[in-house]
Amino acid sequence: MDPKTKIAKITTKDPLAPPPLTTHVYQLAYASVTIMQSAVSTVLTDKRSKVVSDVRTSQLIVQATEKEHMDVDDLIKRLDKPTRQVLIETRFIEISSNPKTTKGVDWSGTLQAQNISIGNNAVGGLPATPATPPIFNPITGTTSPAVPGTAATPGGILSSPQLLASLNKGPLFQPAQFFMNADGVKAVLSFLSSSSDAQVVSTPRIVTLDNEEATIEVTRATPIFNTTAGTQGSPGGSTITYSNVGIVLKVTPHISANDYIWMKVVPSISSFFDTVTKTVAGVINQADEFDSRTIDTQVLIPNANTLVMGGMVKDSPTAKYTKVPLLGDIPVLGWAFRSEQKTIDKQNLLIFITPTIISDGDFQPTATEFLKSRPIEEKEPLDPNSIWDGGKPHDWSNPQNTDPTQAIINQKSTD
């Protein structure tokens, strides 16, 4: 058939001639044209056949034989279906406890560093002070100069003029002048227990397609300072980047034939730990440390059932003991010469995940009249052409004209 003249020519078919190719356009309703193009290419057995996708209109242009078109029609009917969706409901319950207890008598203030000077007119010396290295300020990009230290000043005996001047200030035989000098006796009595409990609950929800990853984040952006040391002719500087610290949950659901849901669950919990200070090339540098806990697992659970994940426990017990040797070991009486401090920092995170397959009946249209609404017409706050609000002088030569602009136009037309 000639498409222009509409005249059909009947001839004898060549047995060696290949079947003719025809072009069909397939409109996709749900499937991705890129994925469907790869699937359609598998059923095209003729080397002359080809398939082209149009992403803008979600259409496939297939040039193939009639037999191949039949296979393409059947394949598209099977694959071009709406993808099922899954509602992911999560609940993060973080329980933290921090009990503390301090009991006993701490004699470290007396026995750990006691300064004693013996002899008439004895005066105590001054300890040495260490030097302070230059400190780089990441905000201003400047480095403070180093401060040199001071040497220790030894103690000694007052000279005769100093002794006479000291004796004239008070009565004779003052303890500070003629007897032993000491810091004194200091002890800390502690008998206290304290505890703090906290519970944080987060319940985010998200809907995702089947076999598509969903990410839920309950985090806080923590700034990280990156400093650059200055050089000759360059003051240096700093840049700030942010790192999300908190809970990040990645879930990839897959719906099986019997409405079981296979899930790949990857929870990650990070928190700030401490700031590390190090001196490099005479410059003090600081960097933050973070704790991270991650679980990567795959589970299979029935529809609308709950998966409970635990074991994200952080337990940090610390204990500190002080005692006076021998005296602290005496039964009962030894409590007057020893003390103990105990602290437990415990955090426990529980994760509850409930996947639910969503059906078409779960969606309902929302009644709205937004498209029918009209913008509210507001009155102008001022009229620049009026005598009261206008800034131009009024043309009183034409009293009937209250519009200064129109008066100027009339005046120009008259001229």
C-alpha atoms as one frame of an Amber mdcrd trajectory, in Angstrom:
protein
   0.000   0.000   0.000   1.347   3.384  -1.019   0.474   5.764   1.879   0.282
   8.768  -0.466  -1.719   7.411  -3.371  -3.592   4.811  -1.279  -2.981   2.322
  -4.111  -2.188  -1.263  -3.127   0.123  -3.315  -5.305  -0.254  -7.072  -5.211
   2.975  -8.921  -5.936   4.475 -12.297  -5.308   6.201 -12.479  -1.916   9.914
 -13.143  -1.972  10.536 -16.109   0.355  13.950 -14.720   1.284  12.722 -11.194
   2.047  12.583 -10.284   5.812   9.248  -9.296   7.364   8.460  -5.591   7.109
   9.018  -3.223  10.033   6.298  -1.027  11.496   6.470   1.727  14.089   4.243
   1.834  17.164   4.149   4.415  19.952   3.435   3.092  23.441   2.256   5.413
  26.198   3.455   4.377  29.648   1.262   5.066  32.661   3.423   4.138  35.661
   6.757   2.596  34.690   9.927   4.554  34.033  10.744   4.917  30.344  14.426
   4.242  30.972  13.779   0.949  32.752  11.051  -0.073  30.276  13.322   0.651
  27.324  15.825  -1.878  28.600  13.072  -4.471  29.151  11.578  -4.004  25.665
  14.991  -4.379  24.052  15.165  -7.971  25.324  12.169  -9.109  23.198  13.412
  -7.537  19.959  15.081 -10.410  18.123  15.364  -8.796  14.689  18.597  -6.878
  14.238  16.748  -4.115  12.393  14.349  -3.488  15.271  14.996  -0.697  17.747
  13.325   1.184  20.574  13.654   4.871  21.478  12.320   6.536  24.635  10.828
   9.992  25.078  11.292  10.977  28.715   9.200  14.152  28.454   5.989  12.350
  27.454   6.807   8.913  28.968   6.451   7.200  25.603   8.304   4.421  23.800
   8.789   4.484  20.035   9.267   0.889  18.886  10.169  -0.051  15.310   9.787
  -3.820  14.916   7.964  -6.613  13.132   4.347  -7.470  13.830   5.312 -10.545
  15.843   7.695  -8.474  17.969   4.989  -5.857  18.519   2.748  -8.543  19.965
   5.475  -9.513  22.425   6.045  -5.851  23.302   2.318  -5.334  23.954   2.196
  -8.284  26.312   5.370  -7.211  28.124   4.189  -3.642  28.686   0.807  -4.821
  30.033   2.605  -6.950  32.603   5.187  -4.388  33.684   3.434  -1.044  33.361
   1.566  -1.244  36.659   1.456   1.131  39.640   4.243   0.535  42.128   3.025
  -0.385  45.580   3.965   1.863  48.457   4.939   1.246  52.049   4.337   3.447
  55.080   7.344   3.379  57.404   6.477   4.323  60.992   9.415   4.629  63.350
   9.807   5.413  67.015  13.124   6.240  68.646  13.187   5.966  72.427  16.458
   7.064  73.998  16.738   6.469  77.747  19.687   7.966  79.597  20.652   7.661
  83.253  23.507   9.346  85.115  23.729   8.363  88.828  26.564   9.776  90.938
  27.738   9.149  94.488  30.496  10.749  96.577  31.217   9.494 100.129  34.050
   9.803 102.639  36.675  12.343 103.660  39.143  13.589 101.051  42.510  14.628
 102.542  44.180  15.365  99.199  43.993  19.118  99.833  46.236  18.677 102.873
  48.504  15.754 102.083  48.925  16.031  98.338  50.648  19.431  98.063  51.672
  20.887 101.449  54.079  23.826 101.341  56.213  24.011 104.522  59.040  26.427
 105.425  61.077  26.057 108.683  63.336  28.571 110.423  63.254  31.996 111.987
  62.203  34.698 109.565  61.514  32.059 106.928  59.629  33.234 103.874  58.223
  30.981 101.221  59.402  31.118  97.647  57.312  31.460  94.509  56.914  28.561
  92.057  57.900  28.872  88.443  55.237  29.712  85.865  55.304  27.876  82.515
  55.525  29.711  79.208  52.388  30.087  77.093  52.786  29.106  73.414  51.148
  31.184  70.651  47.445  30.440  70.220  45.765  30.599  66.805  42.279  32.176
  66.738  40.210  30.569  63.903  37.622  33.367  63.996  39.930  36.342  63.459
  42.689  34.405  61.711  45.353  35.870  63.994  47.899  34.266  66.323  48.519
  35.676  69.790  52.211  36.129  70.734  53.916  33.733  73.112  54.231  34.735
  76.783  57.551  33.747  78.409  57.527  32.004  81.776  59.099  33.076  85.029
  61.746  31.273  87.062  61.069  30.013  90.568  61.915  32.316  93.502  63.581
  30.397  96.358  62.627  31.011  99.987  65.062  32.301 102.556  65.732  34.287
 105.690  64.822  37.922 106.009  67.737  40.319 106.091  68.313  42.558 109.098
  66.572  45.635 107.648  63.635  43.474 106.500  63.474  41.783 109.933  63.405
  45.140 111.776  60.725  46.455 109.447  58.686  43.292 110.036  59.093  43.483
 113.842  57.849  47.074 113.856  54.544  45.985 112.302  53.380  43.756 115.142
  54.169  42.121 118.461  57.393  40.255 119.015  57.707  36.548 118.195  55.028
  36.508 115.489  54.509  32.971 114.132  55.032  34.184 110.586  58.512  35.393
 111.529  59.989  32.942 114.029  58.171  29.615 113.613  57.275  27.044 110.960
  54.983  28.144 108.146  52.495  25.636 106.609  49.367  25.773 104.422  47.188
  24.342 107.163  44.920  21.324 107.428  42.175  20.959 104.823  39.729  18.096
 104.338  36.537  17.680 102.286  33.694  15.696 103.831  31.281  14.255 101.237
  28.198  12.124 101.723  25.879  12.646  98.753  24.200  10.647  95.996  22.574
  12.189  92.908  20.841  10.815  89.830  19.408  12.235  86.603  17.166  10.378
  84.156  15.993  11.513  80.721  13.857  10.051  77.966  13.659  11.349  74.406
  10.994  10.039  72.038  10.865  10.779  68.289   8.139   9.382  66.002   8.870
  10.243  62.356   6.829   8.720  59.509   7.578   8.414  55.817   6.041   6.801
  52.722   8.267   5.225  50.072   7.883   3.156  46.924   8.572  -0.539  46.845
  12.304  -1.244  46.513  13.164   2.424  47.086  15.332   3.568  49.991  13.815
   5.878  52.603  15.983   8.001  54.904  14.857   9.341  58.274  17.135  11.766
  60.106  16.758  13.181  63.602  19.990  15.129  63.852  21.576  18.400  64.888
  24.073  20.264  62.710  27.371  20.575  64.583  29.932  23.116  63.290  33.440
  21.888  62.493  36.198  24.493  62.176  38.926  23.897  59.603  41.835  26.247
  60.264  44.693  27.219  57.988  47.932  28.449  59.558  49.148  31.803  58.387
  52.370  32.297  56.447  54.469  35.293  55.548  52.182  37.674  53.694  49.095
  35.571  54.443  47.210  35.835  57.741  45.577  32.428  57.363  41.951  31.821
  58.173  39.290  29.269  58.885  36.295  27.644  57.237  33.249  26.171  58.900
  31.539  22.972  57.785  28.605  21.278  59.455  28.195  17.624  60.337  24.847
  16.071  61.206  25.048  14.410  64.602  22.153  12.302  65.837  20.085   9.397
  64.490  20.018   8.445  60.803  17.843   5.503  59.714  17.878   4.106  56.170
  15.144   1.597  55.279  14.628  -0.181  51.943  11.343  -2.181  51.879  10.439
  -4.916  49.397   6.935  -6.393  49.204   6.837 -10.141  48.604   4.028 -12.122
  46.981   2.356 -13.083  50.296   2.408  -9.486  51.644   5.468 -10.098  53.740
   7.878  -7.182  53.771  11.594  -7.711  53.400  13.524  -4.749  54.763  17.125
  -3.657  54.752  17.603  -1.540  57.886  20.717   0.554  58.529  20.496   2.705
  61.695  23.416   4.975  62.556  23.764   6.895  65.822  26.448   9.528  66.306
  27.123  11.886  69.204  29.724  14.404  70.315  32.345  12.943  72.666  35.134
  15.392  73.455  37.446  18.060  72.099  41.063  17.019  71.551  43.805  19.643
  71.935  47.227  19.120  70.401  50.185  21.422  69.887  51.678  21.202  66.387
  54.681  23.335  65.439  54.172  25.465  68.522  50.530  26.248  67.703  47.607
  24.909  69.733  45.049  23.063  67.564  41.692  21.675  68.612  39.483  19.057
  66.950  36.212  17.414  67.926  35.721  13.696  68.554  32.469  11.881  67.783
  31.069   8.506  68.791  29.327   6.431  66.109  27.267   3.234  66.335  25.906
   1.522  63.199  23.874  -1.634  62.523  23.346  -3.131  59.051  20.746  -5.898
  58.942  18.028  -7.471  56.767  14.733  -8.787  58.147  11.460 -10.308  56.900
   8.294  -9.457  58.851   4.535  -9.642  58.144   2.621  -6.592  56.993   1.773
  -4.011  59.708   3.924  -5.768  62.325   6.554  -4.034  64.431  10.272  -4.701
  64.404  12.107  -3.845  67.634  15.820  -3.131  67.505  17.834  -2.721  70.692
  21.349  -3.172  71.924  22.410   0.379  71.121  23.701   0.714  74.671  26.449
   3.032  75.849  27.630   2.354  79.409  30.513   4.401  80.855  31.197   3.670
  84.564  33.958   5.607  86.335  35.297   5.320  89.891  37.840   7.390  91.809
  39.278   6.495  95.221  41.489   8.492  97.596  42.816   7.407 100.994  45.542
   8.057 103.536  47.913   5.045 103.577  47.452   2.702 106.574  44.916   4.999
 108.255  42.411   4.493 105.453  42.592   0.705 105.896  41.450   0.704 109.521
  37.978  -0.884 109.857  35.168   1.646 110.467  37.604   4.391 111.515  39.197
   4.231 108.082  36.171   6.025 106.557  37.550   9.214 108.108  40.691   8.866
 105.959  39.340   7.718 102.581  36.754   8.762 100.003  35.234   7.399  96.787
  33.492   8.904  93.774  31.428   6.723  91.441  29.653   7.773  88.240  27.729
   5.814  85.627  26.721   7.373  82.302  24.263   4.982  80.663  22.387   5.502
  77.388  20.045   3.001  75.779  18.398   3.493  72.386  15.396   1.432  71.235
  14.169   1.579  67.625  10.641   0.477  66.653   9.876   0.102  62.927   6.386
  -0.704  61.607   6.022  -1.113  57.813   2.489  -1.059  56.390   1.501  -1.711
  52.777  -0.658   1.132  51.449  -3.694   0.327  49.295  -5.564   2.638  46.941
  -8.404   2.998  49.442  -6.047   4.605  51.949  -5.825   7.741  49.806  -8.653
  10.254  49.885  -8.916  13.515  47.940  -8.764  16.674  49.979 -11.599  19.141
  49.510 -10.229  22.587  48.778 -11.423  25.771  47.131  -8.008  27.297  46.712
  -8.224  27.422  42.910 -11.639  29.095  43.122 -10.496  31.808  45.501  -9.704
  35.313  44.349  -7.067  37.651  45.710  -8.243  40.125  48.301  -8.378  43.618
  46.934  -6.798  45.994  49.382  -7.147  49.754  49.358  -4.056  51.711  48.475
  -2.407  53.038  51.661  -1.896  56.475  50.054  -2.746  58.421  46.904   0.328
  60.227  45.529  -1.893  62.354  43.248  -3.987  63.846  46.067  -3.326  67.188
  47.730  -2.894  65.532  51.144  -0.483  62.703  50.203   1.214  64.183  47.130
   4.671  65.698  47.412   4.346  68.093  44.454   2.919  71.611  44.931  -0.671
  72.091  43.806  -1.441  74.294  40.804  -3.866  76.801  42.288  -4.239  78.579
  38.920  -6.720  75.861  38.057  -8.772  75.349  41.247 -10.972  72.715  39.667
  -7.979  70.514  38.956  -7.173  68.560  42.119  -4.689  66.291  40.349  -1.218
  67.883  40.335  -0.012  65.504  37.626  -2.901  66.352  35.346  -2.336  70.059
  36.040   1.278  69.770  34.881   0.160  67.950  31.725  -2.429  70.627  31.003
   0.136  73.358  31.610   2.601  71.772  29.150  -0.089  71.321  26.531  -1.045
  74.979  26.936   2.567  76.099  26.516
